[in-house]
PDB file of C-alpha atoms in Angstrom:
ATOM      1  CA  UNK A  21      -0.082   0.158   0.081  1.00 38.00           C
ATOM      2  CA  UNK A  22       1.083   3.346  -1.020  1.00 43.00           C
ATOM      3  CA  UNK A  23       0.930   5.938   1.683  1.00 46.00           C
ATOM      4  CA  UNK A  24       0.037   9.683   0.835  1.00 50.00           C
ATOM      5  CA  UNK A  25       2.909  10.958   2.619  1.00 46.00           C
ATOM      6  CA  UNK A  26       5.074   8.569   0.438  1.00 47.00           C
ATOM      7  CA  UNK A  27       3.236  10.272  -2.661  1.00 45.00           C
ATOM      8  CA  UNK A  28       4.360  13.979  -1.641  1.00 47.00           C
ATOM      9  CA  UNK A  29       7.797  13.115  -1.767  1.00 46.00           C
ATOM     10  CA  UNK A  30       7.574  12.852  -5.566  1.00 81.00           C
ATOM     11  CA  UNK A  31       5.365  15.032  -6.983  1.00 90.00           C
ATOM     12  CA  UNK A  32       6.056  13.385 -10.426  1.00 91.00           C
ATOM     13  CA  UNK A  33       3.933  10.539  -9.760  1.00 92.00           C
ATOM     14  CA  UNK A  34       0.198  10.640 -10.554  1.00 95.00           C
ATOM     15  CA  UNK A  35      -1.820   9.310  -7.439  1.00 94.00           C
ATOM     16  CA  UNK A  36      -4.619   6.388  -8.162  1.00 94.00           C
ATOM     17  CA  UNK A  37      -8.380   7.597  -7.693  1.00 95.00           C
ATOM     18  CA  UNK A  38      -7.976   5.825  -4.019  1.00 93.00           C
ATOM     19  CA  UNK A  39      -5.286   7.732  -3.190  1.00 93.00           C
ATOM     20  CA  UNK A  40      -6.342  10.878  -4.470  1.00 95.00           C
ATOM     21  CA  UNK A  41      -7.483  13.761  -1.884  1.00 96.00           C
ATOM     22  CA  UNK A  42     -11.671  13.570  -1.644  1.00 97.00           C
ATOM     23  CA  UNK A  43     -12.153  17.455  -2.576  1.00 98.00           C
ATOM     24  CA  UNK A  44     -15.775  18.634  -2.173  1.00 98.00           C
ATOM     25  CA  UNK A  45     -19.202  19.025  -4.071  1.00 97.00           C
ATOM     26  CA  UNK A  46     -19.038  23.143  -4.123  1.00 97.00           C
ATOM     27  CA  UNK A  47     -17.513  24.549  -6.841  1.00 96.00           C
ATOM     28  CA  UNK A  48     -14.957  27.489  -6.434  1.00 96.00           C
ATOM     29  CA  UNK A  49     -16.603  31.382  -6.476  1.00 96.00           C
ATOM     30  CA  UNK A  50     -15.578  33.528  -9.377  1.00 97.00           C
ATOM     31  CA  UNK A  51     -16.222  37.126  -9.869  1.00 97.00           C
ATOM     32  CA  UNK A  52     -18.985  38.220 -12.766  1.00 97.00           C
ATOM     33  CA  UNK A  53     -16.663  39.502 -14.877  1.00 97.00           C
ATOM     34  CA  UNK A  54     -13.257  39.141 -16.505  1.00 98.00           C
ATOM     35  CA  UNK A  55     -10.383  41.405 -15.026  1.00 98.00           C
ATOM     36  CA  UNK A  56      -9.295  42.469 -18.457  1.00 98.00           C
ATOM     37  CA  UNK A  57     -12.097  42.170 -20.467  1.00 97.00           C
ATOM     38  CA  UNK A  58     -14.111  44.176 -18.087  1.00 93.00           C
ATOM     39  CA  UNK A  59     -17.888  43.924 -19.251  1.00 91.00           C
ATOM     40  CA  UNK A  60     -17.404  40.742 -20.348  1.00 95.00           C
ATOM     41  CA  UNK A  61     -18.762  37.829 -18.720  1.00 96.00           C
ATOM     42  CA  UNK A  62     -15.918  35.562 -17.077  1.00 96.00           C
ATOM     43  CA  UNK A  63     -18.307  32.609 -18.091  1.00 94.00           C
ATOM     44  CA  UNK A  64     -20.484  33.957 -20.265  1.00 94.00           C
ATOM     45  CA  UNK A  65     -22.982  34.636 -22.024  1.00 94.00           C
ATOM     46  CA  UNK A  66     -20.981  34.736 -24.932  1.00 94.00           C
ATOM     47  CA  UNK A  67     -22.846  37.006 -28.062  1.00 89.00           C
ATOM     48  CA  UNK A  68     -19.598  36.070 -30.644  1.00 89.00           C
ATOM     49  CA  UNK A  69     -19.637  32.856 -32.701  1.00 94.00           C
ATOM     50  CA  UNK A  70     -17.766  31.346 -29.897  1.00 97.00           C
ATOM     51  CA  UNK A  71     -15.718  27.901 -29.319  1.00 98.00           C
ATOM     52  CA  UNK A  72     -13.715  26.891 -26.509  1.00 98.00           C
ATOM     53  CA  UNK A  73     -10.096  25.227 -26.108  1.00 98.00           C
ATOM     54  CA  UNK A  74      -8.352  23.754 -23.330  1.00 98.00           C
ATOM     55  CA  UNK A  75      -4.492  23.924 -22.955  1.00 99.00           C
ATOM     56  CA  UNK A  76      -2.219  22.964 -19.684  1.00 98.00           C
ATOM     57  CA  UNK A  77       1.213  24.544 -20.327  1.00 98.00           C
ATOM     58  CA  UNK A  78       2.953  24.988 -17.067  1.00 98.00           C
ATOM     59  CA  UNK A  79       1.839  27.609 -14.373  1.00 98.00           C
ATOM     60  CA  UNK A  80      -1.263  29.012 -15.262  1.00 98.00           C
ATOM     61  CA  UNK A  81      -0.844  32.613 -14.841  1.00 98.00           C
ATOM     62  CA  UNK A  82       1.543  33.518 -17.473  1.00 98.00           C
ATOM     63  CA  UNK A  83      -0.333  31.430 -19.814  1.00 98.00           C
ATOM     64  CA  UNK A  84      -3.861  32.790 -19.440  1.00 98.00           C
ATOM     65  CA  UNK A  85      -1.619  36.118 -20.128  1.00 98.00           C
ATOM     66  CA  UNK A  86      -0.512  34.896 -23.472  1.00 98.00           C
ATOM     67  CA  UNK A  87      -4.203  33.941 -24.450  1.00 98.00           C
ATOM     68  CA  UNK A  88      -6.044  36.834 -23.338  1.00 98.00           C
ATOM     69  CA  UNK A  89      -3.800  39.347 -25.324  1.00 98.00           C
ATOM     70  CA  UNK A  90      -4.096  37.234 -28.879  1.00 98.00           C
ATOM     71  CA  UNK A  91      -6.911  38.990 -30.789  1.00 97.00           C
ATOM     72  CA  UNK A  92     -10.377  36.704 -31.052  1.00 97.00           C
ATOM     73  CA  UNK A  93      -9.891  35.673 -27.690  1.00 98.00           C
ATOM     74  CA  UNK A  94     -13.278  36.840 -25.693  1.00 97.00           C
ATOM     75  CA  UNK A  95     -12.574  35.101 -22.417  1.00 98.00           C
ATOM     76  CA  UNK A  96      -9.841  33.196 -20.323  1.00 98.00           C
ATOM     77  CA  UNK A  97     -10.201  31.202 -17.031  1.00 98.00           C
ATOM     78  CA  UNK A  98      -7.671  29.117 -15.386  1.00 98.00           C
ATOM     79  CA  UNK A  99      -8.623  25.890 -13.521  1.00 98.00           C
ATOM     80  CA  UNK A 100      -7.706  22.581 -12.968  1.00 98.00           C
ATOM     81  CA  UNK A 101      -8.309  19.146 -15.247  1.00 98.00           C
ATOM     82  CA  UNK A 102      -7.074  15.934 -15.839  1.00 98.00           C
ATOM     83  CA  UNK A 103      -7.086  14.444 -12.382  1.00 98.00           C
ATOM     84  CA  UNK A 104      -9.398  13.196  -9.558  1.00 98.00           C
ATOM     85  CA  UNK A 105     -10.499  15.544  -6.900  1.00 98.00           C
ATOM     86  CA  UNK A 106     -13.702  17.173  -7.441  1.00 98.00           C
ATOM     87  CA  UNK A 107     -13.717  21.031  -7.095  1.00 98.00           C
ATOM     88  CA  UNK A 108      -9.756  21.211  -5.679  1.00 98.00           C
ATOM     89  CA  UNK A 109      -7.961  24.036  -3.746  1.00 98.00           C
ATOM     90  CA  UNK A 110      -4.606  25.081  -5.111  1.00 98.00           C
ATOM     91  CA  UNK A 111      -3.228  23.921  -2.238  1.00 97.00           C
ATOM     92  CA  UNK A 112      -4.618  20.471  -2.802  1.00 97.00           C
ATOM     93  CA  UNK A 113      -3.473  20.442  -6.236  1.00 97.00           C
ATOM     94  CA  UNK A 114       0.472  21.289  -4.772  1.00 96.00           C
ATOM     95  CA  UNK A 115       0.137  18.507  -3.000  1.00 95.00           C
ATOM     96  CA  UNK A 116       0.330  16.061  -5.990  1.00 95.00           C
ATOM     97  CA  UNK A 117      -2.404  14.087  -4.444  1.00 96.00           C
ATOM     98  CA  UNK A 118      -5.372  15.433  -7.123  1.00 97.00           C
ATOM     99  CA  UNK A 119      -3.572  14.089 -10.340  1.00 97.00           C
ATOM    100  CA  UNK A 120      -4.885  17.746 -11.705  1.00 98.00           C
ATOM    101  CA  UNK A 121      -2.910  19.864 -14.050  1.00 98.00           C
ATOM    102  CA  UNK A 122      -3.467  23.487 -14.236  1.00 98.00           C
ATOM    103  CA  UNK A 123      -5.132  24.506 -17.628  1.00 98.00           C
ATOM    104  CA  UNK A 124      -6.444  27.655 -19.209  1.00 98.00           C
ATOM    105  CA  UNK A 125     -10.119  27.584 -20.609  1.00 98.00           C
ATOM    106  CA  UNK A 126      -9.988  29.629 -23.958  1.00 98.00           C
ATOM    107  CA  UNK A 127     -13.248  30.931 -25.042  1.00 98.00           C
ATOM    108  CA  UNK A 128     -12.657  32.189 -28.676  1.00 98.00           C
ATOM    109  CA  UNK A 129     -14.353  34.093 -31.827  1.00 97.00           C
ATOM    110  CA  UNK A 130     -14.125  31.765 -34.225  1.00 97.00           C
ATOM    111  CA  UNK A 131     -14.488  34.495 -37.033  1.00 97.00           C
ATOM    112  CA  UNK A 132     -11.010  35.942 -35.483  1.00 97.00           C
ATOM    113  CA  UNK A 133      -9.009  32.789 -34.379  1.00 98.00           C
ATOM    114  CA  UNK A 134      -8.973  29.204 -35.213  1.00 97.00           C
ATOM    115  CA  UNK A 135      -8.352  26.429 -33.209  1.00 98.00           C
ATOM    116  CA  UNK A 136      -5.468  25.586 -35.225  1.00 97.00           C
ATOM    117  CA  UNK A 137      -3.983  28.811 -34.786  1.00 97.00           C
ATOM    118  CA  UNK A 138      -4.570  28.293 -30.943  1.00 98.00           C
ATOM    119  CA  UNK A 139      -2.487  25.026 -31.203  1.00 98.00           C
ATOM    120  CA  UNK A 140       0.498  26.866 -33.226  1.00 98.00           C
ATOM    121  CA  UNK A 141       0.724  29.059 -29.591  1.00 98.00           C
ATOM    122  CA  UNK A 142       0.393  26.526 -27.483  1.00 98.00           C
ATOM    123  CA  UNK A 143       3.162  24.136 -28.989  1.00 98.00           C
ATOM    124  CA  UNK A 144       5.618  27.463 -29.134  1.00 98.00           C
ATOM    125  CA  UNK A 145       4.744  29.265 -25.547  1.00 98.00           C
ATOM    126  CA  UNK A 146       6.367  26.154 -23.811  1.00 98.00           C
ATOM    127  CA  UNK A 147       8.433  22.872 -23.752  1.00 98.00           C
ATOM    128  CA  UNK A 148       6.052  19.922 -24.265  1.00 98.00           C
ATOM    129  CA  UNK A 149       8.786  16.982 -24.132  1.00 98.00           C
ATOM    130  CA  UNK A 150       9.117  17.457 -20.437  1.00 98.00           C
ATOM    131  CA  UNK A 151       6.915  15.206 -18.818  1.00 97.00           C
ATOM    132  CA  UNK A 152       5.813  16.030 -15.240  1.00 97.00           C
ATOM    133  CA  UNK A 153       7.183  19.685 -15.471  1.00 96.00           C
ATOM    134  CA  UNK A 154       7.668  23.002 -17.140  1.00 97.00           C
ATOM    135  CA  UNK A 155      11.146  24.702 -16.650  1.00 94.00           C
ATOM    136  CA  UNK A 156      11.881  24.874 -13.244  1.00 94.00           C
ATOM    137  CA  UNK A 157       8.084  24.126 -11.855  1.00 97.00           C
ATOM    138  CA  UNK A 158       7.842  20.344 -11.057  1.00 96.00           C
ATOM    139  CA  UNK A 159       5.056  18.245 -10.241  1.00 96.00           C
ATOM    140  CA  UNK A 160       2.319  16.286 -12.323  1.00 97.00           C
ATOM    141  CA  UNK A 161       0.230  19.799 -12.218  1.00 97.00           C
ATOM    142  CA  UNK A 162       2.771  21.607 -14.602  1.00 98.00           C
ATOM    143  CA  UNK A 163       2.410  18.472 -17.124  1.00 98.00           C
ATOM    144  CA  UNK A 164       1.525  19.930 -20.818  1.00 98.00           C
ATOM    145  CA  UNK A 165      -2.256  18.873 -21.953  1.00 98.00           C
ATOM    146  CA  UNK A 166      -5.030  19.446 -24.817  1.00 99.00           C
ATOM    147  CA  UNK A 167      -8.281  18.804 -23.685  1.00 98.00           C
ATOM    148  CA  UNK A 168     -10.533  19.058 -26.382  1.00 98.00           C
ATOM    149  CA  UNK A 169     -13.969  19.505 -26.719  1.00 98.00           C
ATOM    150  CA  UNK A 170     -15.086  18.190 -29.872  1.00 98.00           C
ATOM    151  CA  UNK A 171     -13.595  14.982 -32.237  1.00 98.00           C
ATOM    152  CA  UNK A 172     -12.758  17.804 -34.872  1.00 98.00           C
ATOM    153  CA  UNK A 173     -10.378  19.352 -32.459  1.00 98.00           C
ATOM    154  CA  UNK A 174      -8.947  16.301 -31.026  1.00 98.00           C
ATOM    155  CA  UNK A 175      -7.984  15.328 -34.933  1.00 98.00           C
ATOM    156  CA  UNK A 176      -6.623  18.915 -35.097  1.00 97.00           C
ATOM    157  CA  UNK A 177      -4.336  18.565 -32.195  1.00 98.00           C
ATOM    158  CA  UNK A 178      -2.962  14.761 -33.054  1.00 98.00           C
ATOM    159  CA  UNK A 179      -2.041  16.432 -36.158  1.00 96.00           C
ATOM    160  CA  UNK A 180      -0.157  19.276 -34.854  1.00 97.00           C
ATOM    161  CA  UNK A 181       1.157  17.244 -32.274  1.00 97.00           C
ATOM    162  CA  UNK A 182       2.821  15.269 -34.955  1.00 97.00           C
ATOM    163  CA  UNK A 183       3.738  17.972 -37.353  1.00 97.00           C
ATOM    164  CA  UNK A 184       5.228  19.762 -34.438  1.00 98.00           C
ATOM    165  CA  UNK A 185       7.294  16.623 -33.369  1.00 98.00           C
ATOM    166  CA  UNK A 186       8.912  16.234 -36.371  1.00 97.00           C
ATOM    167  CA  UNK A 187      10.304  20.061 -36.227  1.00 97.00           C
ATOM    168  CA  UNK A 188      11.309  19.284 -32.378  1.00 98.00           C
ATOM    169  CA  UNK A 189      13.469  16.294 -33.560  1.00 98.00           C
ATOM    170  CA  UNK A 190      15.368  18.112 -36.373  1.00 97.00           C
ATOM    171  CA  UNK A 191      16.151  20.654 -34.003  1.00 98.00           C
ATOM    172  CA  UNK A 192      17.446  17.607 -31.164  1.00 98.00           C
ATOM    173  CA  UNK A 193      14.266  17.844 -28.572  1.00 98.00           C
ATOM    174  CA  UNK A 194      13.255  14.510 -27.714  1.00 98.00           C
ATOM    175  CA  UNK A 195       9.360  13.080 -27.522  1.00 98.00           C
ATOM    176  CA  UNK A 196       6.289  14.887 -26.879  1.00 98.00           C
ATOM    177  CA  UNK A 197       4.635  13.972 -23.585  1.00 98.00           C
ATOM    178  CA  UNK A 198       1.627  16.111 -23.979  1.00 98.00           C
ATOM    179  CA  UNK A 199      -1.585  14.379 -22.865  1.00 98.00           C
ATOM    180  CA  UNK A 200      -3.733  14.879 -25.596  1.00 98.00           C
ATOM    181  CA  UNK A 201      -7.987  13.809 -24.976  1.00 98.00           C
ATOM    182  CA  UNK A 202     -11.598  14.573 -24.653  1.00 98.00           C
ATOM    183  CA  UNK A 203     -12.150  16.992 -22.341  1.00 98.00           C
ATOM    184  CA  UNK A 204     -12.677  16.085 -18.477  1.00 98.00           C
ATOM    185  CA  UNK A 205     -14.683  18.495 -16.202  1.00 98.00           C
ATOM    186  CA  UNK A 206     -12.390  21.757 -15.783  1.00 98.00           C
ATOM    187  CA  UNK A 207     -12.914  22.478 -12.100  1.00 98.00           C
ATOM    188  CA  UNK A 208     -11.911  26.738 -12.003  1.00 98.00           C
ATOM    189  CA  UNK A 209      -9.069  28.015  -9.715  1.00 98.00           C
ATOM    190  CA  UNK A 210      -9.752  30.306  -6.979  1.00 98.00           C
ATOM    191  CA  UNK A 211     -10.917  34.093  -7.703  1.00 98.00           C
ATOM    192  CA  UNK A 212      -7.580  35.682  -6.876  1.00 98.00           C
ATOM    193  CA  UNK A 213      -5.715  33.123  -9.406  1.00 98.00           C
ATOM    194  CA  UNK A 214      -7.954  34.511 -12.464  1.00 98.00           C
ATOM    195  CA  UNK A 215      -6.263  36.804 -14.761  1.00 98.00           C
ATOM    196  CA  UNK A 216      -3.404  37.077 -12.006  1.00 98.00           C
ATOM    197  CA  UNK A 217      -0.803  39.033 -14.087  1.00 98.00           C
ATOM    198  CA  UNK A 218      -3.315  41.842 -14.749  1.00 98.00           C
ATOM    199  CA  UNK A 219      -4.030  42.249 -10.793  1.00 97.00           C
ATOM    200  CA  UNK A 220       0.182  41.841 -10.495  1.00 98.00           C
ATOM    201  CA  UNK A 221       2.228  42.620 -13.102  1.00 95.00           C
ATOM    202  CA  UNK A 222       5.114  41.850 -11.917  1.00 95.00           C
ATOM    203  CA  UNK A 223       4.076  38.093 -10.874  1.00 96.00           C
ATOM    204  CA  UNK A 224       5.657  35.141 -11.953  1.00 96.00           C
ATOM    205  CA  UNK A 225       5.503  33.655 -15.227  1.00 96.00           C
ATOM    206  CA  UNK A 226       7.253  30.612 -16.322  1.00 92.00           C
ATOM    207  CA  UNK A 227       6.211  30.762 -20.073  1.00 94.00           C
ATOM    208  CA  UNK A 228       9.354  29.941 -22.189  1.00 93.00           C
ATOM    209  CA  UNK A 229       9.151  27.900 -25.570  1.00 96.00           C
ATOM    210  CA  UNK A 230      11.951  25.901 -27.221  1.00 98.00           C
ATOM    211  CA  UNK A 231      12.653  28.389 -29.969  1.00 97.00           C
ATOM    212  CA  UNK A 232      10.595  25.892 -32.646  1.00 98.00           C
ATOM    213  CA  UNK A 233       7.916  26.804 -35.043  1.00 95.00           C
ATOM    214  CA  UNK A 234       4.991  24.726 -35.985  1.00 91.00           C
ATOM    215  CA  UNK A 235       5.200  24.969 -40.004  1.00 82.00           C
ATOM    216  CA  UNK A 236       3.175  27.526 -41.292  1.00 79.00           C
ATOM    217  CA  UNK A 237       0.903  25.369 -43.380  1.00 72.00           C
ATOM    218  CA  UNK A 238      -0.744  24.077 -39.625  1.00 68.00           C
ATOM    219  CA  UNK A 239      -0.919  27.691 -38.465  1.00 70.00           C
ATOM    220  CA  UNK A 240      -3.703  28.907 -40.404  1.00 66.00           C
ATOM    221  CA  UNK A 241      -7.467  28.325 -40.611  1.00 65.00           C
TER     222      UNK A 241
END
């Protein structure tokens, strides 16, 4: 039997469902409006022709900022996904005992930016070959992930991964470790995490890519 205290020693190990913290039924309380987009409801309703993308690429503070800066993005929300614990707290996720990775839910206007363009951003903003870490941030909560909201997104995500792997291999990088799957439940993070770097401009940002670009043919519509 593996004890929780033993798992805490190595945050690179995914807990099992039995080992995971129990969590709670009550979701986090969120602000009504996006801190950057002001009059835009954080979670809708949205009047544009929107779709949703879910990306995990390390610490969600810096990742969220890069996506809200992209033209065509309507709203962004940070949270936790891919684990077992319902409605976890940040401290619980940091313990390594929930199985979640930090993610950004990106709401985008399909008339202004495509999912393929967002995928290109995702790959180029981080190093997807690092397993359970991103730079100096170590643990399961920093693993790379794409959670897809439709079969079309899943197909595009896998195609872009294969194309990016070819470019990474040419540049001497290893195998992509990004988890690509249909979207699980996203549990939203605490209110203070939402648009954190807009509220704290000098706050920590761990975003850093490999310098390798996705082929132009896979960056457009």
